[in-house]
PDB file of C-alpha atoms in Angstrom:
ATOM      1  CA  UNK A   1      -0.057  -0.054  -0.117  1.00  0.00           C
ATOM      2  CA  UNK A   2       1.235   3.569  -0.593  1.00  0.00           C
ATOM      3  CA  UNK A   3       0.635   5.822   2.373  1.00  0.00           C
ATOM      4  CA  UNK A   4       1.441   9.141   0.803  1.00  0.00           C
ATOM      5  CA  UNK A   5       0.849  11.114  -2.554  1.00  0.00           C
ATOM      6  CA  UNK A   6       3.945  11.450  -4.653  1.00  0.00           C
ATOM      7  CA  UNK A   7       4.242  14.737  -6.603  1.00  0.00           C
ATOM      8  CA  UNK A   8       5.364  14.024 -10.330  1.00  0.00           C
ATOM      9  CA  UNK A   9       8.310  16.181 -11.182  1.00  0.00           C
ATOM     10  CA  UNK A  10       8.828  16.741 -15.106  1.00  0.00           C
ATOM     11  CA  UNK A  11      12.194  16.349 -16.372  1.00  0.00           C
ATOM     12  CA  UNK A  12      13.585  19.686 -17.946  1.00  0.00           C
ATOM     13  CA  UNK A  13      15.204  19.653 -21.210  1.00  0.00           C
ATOM     14  CA  UNK A  14      18.555  20.781 -19.794  1.00  0.00           C
ATOM     15  CA  UNK A  15      20.834  19.867 -16.953  1.00  0.00           C
ATOM     16  CA  UNK A  16      22.581  21.917 -14.188  1.00  0.00           C
ATOM     17  CA  UNK A  17      26.409  21.364 -14.516  1.00  0.00           C
ATOM     18  CA  UNK A  18      28.850  21.704 -11.503  1.00  0.00           C
ATOM     19  CA  UNK A  19      29.924  25.015 -10.681  1.00  0.00           C
ATOM     20  CA  UNK A  20      27.195  26.568 -12.944  1.00  0.00           C
ATOM     21  CA  UNK A  21      26.558  30.369 -12.992  1.00  0.00           C
ATOM     22  CA  UNK A  22      23.268  30.865 -11.225  1.00  0.00           C
ATOM     23  CA  UNK A  23      21.115  33.448  -9.673  1.00  0.00           C
ATOM     24  CA  UNK A  24      18.470  32.749  -7.050  1.00  0.00           C
ATOM     25  CA  UNK A  25      15.761  35.776  -6.578  1.00  0.00           C
ATOM     26  CA  UNK A  26      12.710  35.554  -4.385  1.00  0.00           C
ATOM     27  CA  UNK A  27      11.368  34.712  -1.022  1.00  0.00           C
ATOM     28  CA  UNK A  28      13.123  33.235   1.965  1.00  0.00           C
ATOM     29  CA  UNK A  29      12.720  29.811   0.298  1.00  0.00           C
ATOM     30  CA  UNK A  30      15.054  31.014  -2.470  1.00  0.00           C
ATOM     31  CA  UNK A  31      17.555  31.872   0.201  1.00  0.00           C
ATOM     32  CA  UNK A  32      17.276  28.395   1.759  1.00  0.00           C
ATOM     33  CA  UNK A  33      17.740  26.460  -1.530  1.00  0.00           C
ATOM     34  CA  UNK A  34      20.270  29.197  -2.627  1.00  0.00           C
ATOM     35  CA  UNK A  35      22.470  28.886   0.296  1.00  0.00           C
ATOM     36  CA  UNK A  36      22.596  25.045  -0.336  1.00  0.00           C
ATOM     37  CA  UNK A  37      24.018  25.784  -3.936  1.00  0.00           C
ATOM     38  CA  UNK A  38      26.653  28.141  -2.548  1.00  0.00           C
ATOM     39  CA  UNK A  39      27.698  25.230  -0.120  1.00  0.00           C
ATOM     40  CA  UNK A  40      28.044  22.977  -2.914  1.00  0.00           C
ATOM     41  CA  UNK A  41      30.248  25.207  -4.622  1.00  0.00           C
ATOM     42  CA  UNK A  42      27.964  26.402  -7.428  1.00  0.00           C
ATOM     43  CA  UNK A  43      28.671  29.974  -8.647  1.00  0.00           C
ATOM     44  CA  UNK A  44      25.366  31.227  -7.338  1.00  0.00           C
ATOM     45  CA  UNK A  45      24.313  34.749  -6.473  1.00  0.00           C
ATOM     46  CA  UNK A  46      21.347  34.632  -3.986  1.00  0.00           C
ATOM     47  CA  UNK A  47      19.007  37.477  -3.334  1.00  0.00           C
ATOM     48  CA  UNK A  48      21.911  40.087  -3.842  1.00  0.00           C
ATOM     49  CA  UNK A  49      19.556  43.013  -2.550  1.00  0.00           C
ATOM     50  CA  UNK A  50      17.517  41.056   0.029  1.00  0.00           C
ATOM     51  CA  UNK A  51      14.563  38.595   0.040  1.00  0.00           C
ATOM     52  CA  UNK A  52      12.064  39.663  -2.612  1.00  0.00           C
ATOM     53  CA  UNK A  53       8.492  38.126  -2.143  1.00  0.00           C
ATOM     54  CA  UNK A  54       6.480  39.419  -5.153  1.00  0.00           C
ATOM     55  CA  UNK A  55       6.986  39.256  -8.971  1.00  0.00           C
ATOM     56  CA  UNK A  56       7.648  42.875  -9.048  1.00  0.00           C
ATOM     57  CA  UNK A  57      10.453  42.883  -6.520  1.00  0.00           C
ATOM     58  CA  UNK A  58      11.930  40.003  -8.374  1.00  0.00           C
ATOM     59  CA  UNK A  59      11.868  42.013 -11.458  1.00  0.00           C
ATOM     60  CA  UNK A  60      13.617  44.919  -9.628  1.00  0.00           C
ATOM     61  CA  UNK A  61      16.462  42.837  -8.470  1.00  0.00           C
ATOM     62  CA  UNK A  62      17.125  41.466 -11.931  1.00  0.00           C
ATOM     63  CA  UNK A  63      16.973  44.956 -13.363  1.00  0.00           C
ATOM     64  CA  UNK A  64      19.491  46.312 -10.448  1.00  0.00           C
ATOM     65  CA  UNK A  65      21.858  43.265 -10.792  1.00  0.00           C
ATOM     66  CA  UNK A  66      24.391  42.713 -13.578  1.00  0.00           C
ATOM     67  CA  UNK A  67      24.058  39.020 -13.374  1.00  0.00           C
ATOM     68  CA  UNK A  68      23.908  36.931 -16.514  1.00  0.00           C
ATOM     69  CA  UNK A  69      23.567  33.594 -15.443  1.00  0.00           C
ATOM     70  CA  UNK A  70      23.077  30.320 -17.283  1.00  0.00           C
ATOM     71  CA  UNK A  71      20.414  29.225 -14.705  1.00  0.00           C
ATOM     72  CA  UNK A  72      18.203  31.599 -12.704  1.00  0.00           C
ATOM     73  CA  UNK A  73      15.676  30.363 -10.062  1.00  0.00           C
ATOM     74  CA  UNK A  74      12.649  32.591  -9.054  1.00  0.00           C
ATOM     75  CA  UNK A  75      10.558  31.933  -5.957  1.00  0.00           C
ATOM     76  CA  UNK A  76       7.268  33.587  -5.862  1.00  0.00           C
ATOM     77  CA  UNK A  77       6.091  34.234  -2.334  1.00  0.00           C
ATOM     78  CA  UNK A  78       3.080  36.585  -2.564  1.00  0.00           C
ATOM     79  CA  UNK A  79       1.070  38.647  -5.066  1.00  0.00           C
ATOM     80  CA  UNK A  80       0.726  41.390  -2.434  1.00  0.00           C
ATOM     81  CA  UNK A  81       2.661  44.661  -2.908  1.00  0.00           C
ATOM     82  CA  UNK A  82       3.189  47.952  -1.004  1.00  0.00           C
ATOM     83  CA  UNK A  83       2.962  51.132  -3.032  1.00  0.00           C
ATOM     84  CA  UNK A  84       4.532  54.167  -1.657  1.00  0.00           C
ATOM     85  CA  UNK A  85       1.875  56.910  -1.799  1.00  0.00           C
ATOM     86  CA  UNK A  86       4.267  59.734  -2.596  1.00  0.00           C
ATOM     87  CA  UNK A  87       5.771  58.344  -5.845  1.00  0.00           C
ATOM     88  CA  UNK A  88       3.222  55.558  -6.914  1.00  0.00           C
ATOM     89  CA  UNK A  89       5.894  53.004  -7.099  1.00  0.00           C
ATOM     90  CA  UNK A  90       6.185  49.512  -5.738  1.00  0.00           C
ATOM     91  CA  UNK A  91       8.633  49.253  -3.008  1.00  0.00           C
ATOM     92  CA  UNK A  92      10.722  46.214  -2.228  1.00  0.00           C
ATOM     93  CA  UNK A  93      11.163  47.021   1.371  1.00  0.00           C
ATOM     94  CA  UNK A  94       9.126  49.411   3.696  1.00  0.00           C
ATOM     95  CA  UNK A  95      12.140  50.069   5.677  1.00  0.00           C
ATOM     96  CA  UNK A  96      10.096  50.240   8.993  1.00  0.00           C
ATOM     97  CA  UNK A  97       8.431  53.358   7.723  1.00  0.00           C
ATOM     98  CA  UNK A  98       4.895  54.093   9.013  1.00  0.00           C
ATOM     99  CA  UNK A  99       2.061  51.863   7.263  1.00  0.00           C
ATOM    100  CA  UNK A 100       0.296  55.048   6.514  1.00  0.00           C
ATOM    101  CA  UNK A 101       2.816  56.100   3.912  1.00  0.00           C
ATOM    102  CA  UNK A 102       1.976  53.033   1.766  1.00  0.00           C
ATOM    103  CA  UNK A 103      -1.048  51.420   0.130  1.00  0.00           C
ATOM    104  CA  UNK A 104      -1.290  47.560  -0.027  1.00  0.00           C
ATOM    105  CA  UNK A 105      -2.634  45.972  -2.945  1.00  0.00           C
ATOM    106  CA  UNK A 106      -2.800  42.459  -4.902  1.00  0.00           C
ATOM    107  CA  UNK A 107      -1.215  41.947  -8.355  1.00  0.00           C
ATOM    108  CA  UNK A 108      -3.386  40.136 -10.877  1.00  0.00           C
ATOM    109  CA  UNK A 109      -2.424  37.080 -12.715  1.00  0.00           C
ATOM    110  CA  UNK A 110      -1.766  39.229 -15.815  1.00  0.00           C
ATOM    111  CA  UNK A 111       0.324  41.704 -13.930  1.00  0.00           C
ATOM    112  CA  UNK A 112       2.524  38.912 -12.357  1.00  0.00           C
ATOM    113  CA  UNK A 113       3.122  37.463 -15.769  1.00  0.00           C
ATOM    114  CA  UNK A 114       4.163  40.900 -17.081  1.00  0.00           C
ATOM    115  CA  UNK A 115       6.739  41.542 -14.394  1.00  0.00           C
ATOM    116  CA  UNK A 116       8.026  37.974 -14.462  1.00  0.00           C
ATOM    117  CA  UNK A 117       8.363  38.126 -18.363  1.00  0.00           C
ATOM    118  CA  UNK A 118      10.186  41.458 -18.209  1.00  0.00           C
ATOM    119  CA  UNK A 119      12.757  39.716 -15.816  1.00  0.00           C
ATOM    120  CA  UNK A 120      13.002  36.821 -18.124  1.00  0.00           C
ATOM    121  CA  UNK A 121      13.526  39.001 -21.099  1.00  0.00           C
ATOM    122  CA  UNK A 122      16.310  41.043 -19.305  1.00  0.00           C
ATOM    123  CA  UNK A 123      18.081  37.785 -18.317  1.00  0.00           C
ATOM    124  CA  UNK A 124      17.881  36.492 -21.861  1.00  0.00           C
ATOM    125  CA  UNK A 125      19.185  39.756 -23.316  1.00  0.00           C
ATOM    126  CA  UNK A 126      22.418  38.999 -20.989  1.00  0.00           C
ATOM    127  CA  UNK A 127      22.655  35.386 -21.689  1.00  0.00           C
ATOM    128  CA  UNK A 128      20.864  33.961 -24.705  1.00  0.00           C
ATOM    129  CA  UNK A 129      21.329  30.295 -23.149  1.00  0.00           C
ATOM    130  CA  UNK A 130      19.614  31.363 -19.841  1.00  0.00           C
ATOM    131  CA  UNK A 131      17.157  28.822 -18.455  1.00  0.00           C
ATOM    132  CA  UNK A 132      14.769  29.922 -15.808  1.00  0.00           C
ATOM    133  CA  UNK A 133      13.098  27.848 -13.011  1.00  0.00           C
ATOM    134  CA  UNK A 134       9.959  29.241 -11.383  1.00  0.00           C
ATOM    135  CA  UNK A 135       8.868  27.973  -8.147  1.00  0.00           C
ATOM    136  CA  UNK A 136       6.129  29.005  -5.668  1.00  0.00           C
ATOM    137  CA  UNK A 137       7.142  29.146  -2.101  1.00  0.00           C
ATOM    138  CA  UNK A 138       5.219  26.762   0.240  1.00  0.00           C
ATOM    139  CA  UNK A 139       5.194  29.105   2.927  1.00  0.00           C
ATOM    140  CA  UNK A 140       1.736  30.604   4.136  1.00  0.00           C
ATOM    141  CA  UNK A 141       1.152  34.051   5.057  1.00  0.00           C
ATOM    142  CA  UNK A 142      -0.755  33.890   8.119  1.00  0.00           C
ATOM    143  CA  UNK A 143      -1.329  37.612   8.293  1.00  0.00           C
ATOM    144  CA  UNK A 144      -3.592  37.442   5.225  1.00  0.00           C
ATOM    145  CA  UNK A 145      -5.781  34.824   7.000  1.00  0.00           C
ATOM    146  CA  UNK A 146      -5.288  31.271   5.456  1.00  0.00           C
ATOM    147  CA  UNK A 147      -8.072  31.719   2.867  1.00  0.00           C
ATOM    148  CA  UNK A 148      -6.347  34.828   1.786  1.00  0.00           C
ATOM    149  CA  UNK A 149      -3.102  33.289   1.629  1.00  0.00           C
ATOM    150  CA  UNK A 150      -4.477  30.470  -0.488  1.00  0.00           C
ATOM    151  CA  UNK A 151      -5.870  32.934  -2.989  1.00  0.00           C
ATOM    152  CA  UNK A 152      -2.554  34.835  -3.238  1.00  0.00           C
ATOM    153  CA  UNK A 153      -0.688  31.280  -3.711  1.00  0.00           C
ATOM    154  CA  UNK A 154      -3.590  30.315  -6.487  1.00  0.00           C
ATOM    155  CA  UNK A 155      -2.808  33.847  -8.472  1.00  0.00           C
ATOM    156  CA  UNK A 156       1.090  32.818  -8.457  1.00  0.00           C
ATOM    157  CA  UNK A 157       0.607  29.324  -9.395  1.00  0.00           C
ATOM    158  CA  UNK A 158      -1.657  30.530 -12.480  1.00  0.00           C
ATOM    159  CA  UNK A 159       1.230  32.966 -13.199  1.00  0.00           C
ATOM    160  CA  UNK A 160       3.765  30.394 -13.248  1.00  0.00           C
ATOM    161  CA  UNK A 161       2.069  27.956 -15.421  1.00  0.00           C
ATOM    162  CA  UNK A 162       1.191  30.869 -17.950  1.00  0.00           C
ATOM    163  CA  UNK A 163       5.171  31.651 -17.999  1.00  0.00           C
ATOM    164  CA  UNK A 164       5.920  27.906 -18.815  1.00  0.00           C
ATOM    165  CA  UNK A 165       3.316  28.100 -21.530  1.00  0.00           C
ATOM    166  CA  UNK A 166       4.795  31.375 -22.909  1.00  0.00           C
ATOM    167  CA  UNK A 167       8.423  30.444 -22.782  1.00  0.00           C
ATOM    168  CA  UNK A 168       8.571  26.911 -23.747  1.00  0.00           C
ATOM    169  CA  UNK A 169      12.024  25.577 -23.418  1.00  0.00           C
ATOM    170  CA  UNK A 170      13.162  28.720 -21.534  1.00  0.00           C
ATOM    171  CA  UNK A 171      11.130  28.455 -18.307  1.00  0.00           C
ATOM    172  CA  UNK A 172      10.417  25.460 -16.449  1.00  0.00           C
ATOM    173  CA  UNK A 173       8.324  24.916 -13.153  1.00  0.00           C
ATOM    174  CA  UNK A 174       9.641  22.949 -10.091  1.00  0.00           C
ATOM    175  CA  UNK A 175       6.695  22.030  -7.744  1.00  0.00           C
ATOM    176  CA  UNK A 176       8.083  23.178  -4.209  1.00  0.00           C
ATOM    177  CA  UNK A 177       4.708  24.256  -3.080  1.00  0.00           C
ATOM    178  CA  UNK A 178       3.038  21.045  -4.070  1.00  0.00           C
ATOM    179  CA  UNK A 179       5.913  19.030  -2.485  1.00  0.00           C
ATOM    180  CA  UNK A 180       5.427  20.478   0.827  1.00  0.00           C
ATOM    181  CA  UNK A 181       1.597  20.610   0.961  1.00  0.00           C
ATOM    182  CA  UNK A 182       0.739  17.269  -0.794  1.00  0.00           C
ATOM    183  CA  UNK A 183       3.561  14.927  -0.499  1.00  0.00           C
ATOM    184  CA  UNK A 184       4.898  16.065   3.056  1.00  0.00           C
ATOM    185  CA  UNK A 185       1.464  16.716   4.608  1.00  0.00           C
ATOM    186  CA  UNK A 186       2.402  16.306   8.117  1.00  0.00           C
ATOM    187  CA  UNK A 187       3.339  19.127  10.820  1.00  0.00           C
ATOM    188  CA  UNK A 188       6.684  17.171  11.410  1.00  0.00           C
ATOM    189  CA  UNK A 189       7.981  18.804   8.452  1.00  0.00           C
ATOM    190  CA  UNK A 190       7.463  22.253   9.585  1.00  0.00           C
ATOM    191  CA  UNK A 191       9.546  24.442  11.756  1.00  0.00           C
ATOM    192  CA  UNK A 192       8.274  25.586  15.081  1.00  0.00           C
ATOM    193  CA  UNK A 193       6.093  28.441  13.770  1.00  0.00           C
ATOM    194  CA  UNK A 194       4.185  25.677  11.696  1.00  0.00           C
ATOM    195  CA  UNK A 195       4.382  27.697   8.645  1.00  0.00           C
ATOM    196  CA  UNK A 196       8.061  27.538   7.438  1.00  0.00           C
ATOM    197  CA  UNK A 197       9.176  24.318   5.972  1.00  0.00           C
ATOM    198  CA  UNK A 198      11.839  22.477   8.424  1.00  0.00           C
ATOM    199  CA  UNK A 199      15.336  21.663   7.514  1.00  0.00           C
ATOM    200  CA  UNK A 200      14.273  18.150   6.892  1.00  0.00           C
ATOM    201  CA  UNK A 201      11.647  19.358   4.476  1.00  0.00           C
ATOM    202  CA  UNK A 202      14.226  21.523   2.711  1.00  0.00           C
ATOM    203  CA  UNK A 203      16.593  18.896   2.469  1.00  0.00           C
ATOM    204  CA  UNK A 204      14.052  16.584   0.864  1.00  0.00           C
ATOM    205  CA  UNK A 205      13.186  19.210  -1.701  1.00  0.00           C
ATOM    206  CA  UNK A 206      16.769  19.481  -2.493  1.00  0.00           C
ATOM    207  CA  UNK A 207      17.115  15.934  -3.119  1.00  0.00           C
ATOM    208  CA  UNK A 208      14.113  15.789  -5.671  1.00  0.00           C
ATOM    209  CA  UNK A 209      15.494  18.933  -7.166  1.00  0.00           C
ATOM    210  CA  UNK A 210      18.980  17.564  -7.677  1.00  0.00           C
ATOM    211  CA  UNK A 211      17.472  14.429  -9.110  1.00  0.00           C
ATOM    212  CA  UNK A 212      15.638  16.256 -11.474  1.00  0.00           C
ATOM    213  CA  UNK A 213      17.957  18.960 -12.669  1.00  0.00           C
ATOM    214  CA  UNK A 214      21.428  18.064 -11.974  1.00  0.00           C
ATOM    215  CA  UNK A 215      23.834  16.637 -14.503  1.00  0.00           C
ATOM    216  CA  UNK A 216      25.675  13.257 -13.876  1.00  0.00           C
ATOM    217  CA  UNK A 217      28.783  15.310 -13.704  1.00  0.00           C
ATOM    218  CA  UNK A 218      27.246  17.694 -10.836  1.00  0.00           C
ATOM    219  CA  UNK A 219      25.838  14.668  -8.837  1.00  0.00           C
ATOM    220  CA  UNK A 220      29.284  12.985  -8.984  1.00  0.00           C
ATOM    221  CA  UNK A 221      31.216  16.197  -7.769  1.00  0.00           C
ATOM    222  CA  UNK A 222      28.656  16.651  -4.891  1.00  0.00           C
ATOM    223  CA  UNK A 223      29.255  12.910  -3.943  1.00  0.00           C
ATOM    224  CA  UNK A 224      33.149  13.711  -4.013  1.00  0.00           C
ATOM    225  CA  UNK A 225      32.921  16.876  -2.260  1.00  0.00           C
ATOM    226  CA  UNK A 226      30.703  15.919   0.679  1.00  0.00           C
ATOM    227  CA  UNK A 227      33.113  13.959   2.731  1.00  0.00           C
ATOM    228  CA  UNK A 228      35.830  16.763   2.319  1.00  0.00           C
ATOM    229  CA  UNK A 229      33.044  19.443   3.073  1.00  0.00           C
ATOM    230  CA  UNK A 230      32.252  17.568   6.328  1.00  0.00           C
ATOM    231  CA  UNK A 231      35.743  17.118   7.370  1.00  0.00           C
ATOM    232  CA  UNK A 232      36.591  20.864   6.924  1.00  0.00           C
ATOM    233  CA  UNK A 233      33.459  21.833   8.932  1.00  0.00           C
ATOM    234  CA  UNK A 234      34.698  19.335  11.719  1.00  0.00           C
ATOM    235  CA  UNK A 235      35.189  21.225  15.188  1.00  0.00           C
ATOM    236  CA  UNK A 236      37.779  19.366  17.184  1.00  0.00           C
ATOM    237  CA  UNK A 237      37.910  19.104  20.780  1.00  0.00           C
ATOM    238  CA  UNK A 238      41.840  19.484  20.637  1.00  0.00           C
ATOM    239  CA  UNK A 239      42.664  21.659  17.725  1.00  0.00           C
ATOM    240  CA  UNK A 240      46.376  21.768  18.550  1.00  0.00           C
ATOM    241  CA  UNK A 241      46.609  17.981  18.917  1.00  0.00           C
ATOM    242  CA  UNK A 242      49.001  16.143  16.303  1.00  0.00           C
ATOM    243  CA  UNK A 243      46.126  13.800  15.476  1.00  0.00           C
ATOM    244  CA  UNK A 244      43.941  16.867  14.329  1.00  0.00           C
ATOM    245  CA  UNK A 245      46.806  18.244  12.560  1.00  0.00           C
ATOM    246  CA  UNK A 246      47.335  15.008  10.736  1.00  0.00           C
ATOM    247  CA  UNK A 247      43.835  15.023  10.020  1.00  0.00           C
ATOM    248  CA  UNK A 248      43.687  18.307   8.215  1.00  0.00           C
ATOM    249  CA  UNK A 249      46.834  17.706   6.418  1.00  0.00           C
ATOM    250  CA  UNK A 250      45.122  14.706   4.856  1.00  0.00           C
ATOM    251  CA  UNK A 251      42.042  16.735   4.110  1.00  0.00           C
ATOM    252  CA  UNK A 252      43.949  19.496   2.290  1.00  0.00           C
ATOM    253  CA  UNK A 253      45.627  16.869   0.097  1.00  0.00           C
ATOM    254  CA  UNK A 254      42.115  15.796  -0.740  1.00  0.00           C
ATOM    255  CA  UNK A 255      41.044  19.256  -1.342  1.00  0.00           C
ATOM    256  CA  UNK A 256      44.025  19.719  -3.813  1.00  0.00           C
ATOM    257  CA  UNK A 257      43.306  16.796  -5.612  1.00  0.00           C
ATOM    258  CA  UNK A 258      39.739  17.711  -6.015  1.00  0.00           C
ATOM    259  CA  UNK A 259      41.176  21.233  -7.328  1.00  0.00           C
ATOM    260  CA  UNK A 260      43.233  19.430  -9.900  1.00  0.00           C
ATOM    261  CA  UNK A 261      40.183  17.151 -11.121  1.00  0.00           C
ATOM    262  CA  UNK A 262      37.951  20.087 -11.272  1.00  0.00           C
ATOM    263  CA  UNK A 263      39.713  23.428 -12.183  1.00  0.00           C
ATOM    264  CA  UNK A 264      36.624  25.608 -11.363  1.00  0.00           C
ATOM    265  CA  UNK A 265      36.606  24.348  -7.876  1.00  0.00           C
ATOM    266  CA  UNK A 266      37.386  26.941  -5.273  1.00  0.00           C
ATOM    267  CA  UNK A 267      37.674  25.536  -1.681  1.00  0.00           C
TER     268      UNK A 267
END
């Protein structure tokens, strides 16, 4: 018998290679996944101007940055935006200014698609081979009320689907939202606030993502790097002992060998 529903992940028509140039923009979920890519030595830029929750702010980051990645991942958190009344512009951060200075409103599906399309076009202009992965953050926004949060996510899911249809071969969708809410349907996969995915859930999503998107070379490098990474992160009880010095000498020899095998590898 099967006691859970498995989310089907479509295999994309491209693969992520080791040390790939990547850009992660979006909600704190993009931060969580992006940091894992940095740990695994991908050339990843993660939210260079801070966490961005809505499609307009994601566009703002892409426009401000000079990144020309081969792979970009955009994580959509909400369709709610804040408009500075004085200028009529959507702001990315209210910077703790009084609420009365802003008007909150919700982007429509078409508006979300418009902002995301502009971001894709900017990236394509910088790198004609760019591939864009869109995800919807599984984190619910309690402040909207849970029904309001679901409506916001529904808008983003529909916008993401339209983006995949609009840019076939360029844009793909990774079902992070569905994995958490349909496959990991249990509070043990949530952090203490019962809203954010737990580290175990993030690790599981990482495994599914890597299986779907990583090339054999990327998977092989990660397996070779893992024991060395763990050794470098080891905190000894006696750092001045001869045993630890010998352990580190052997580890550095492994680092040197890995650098020789992978010229792009930077410890």
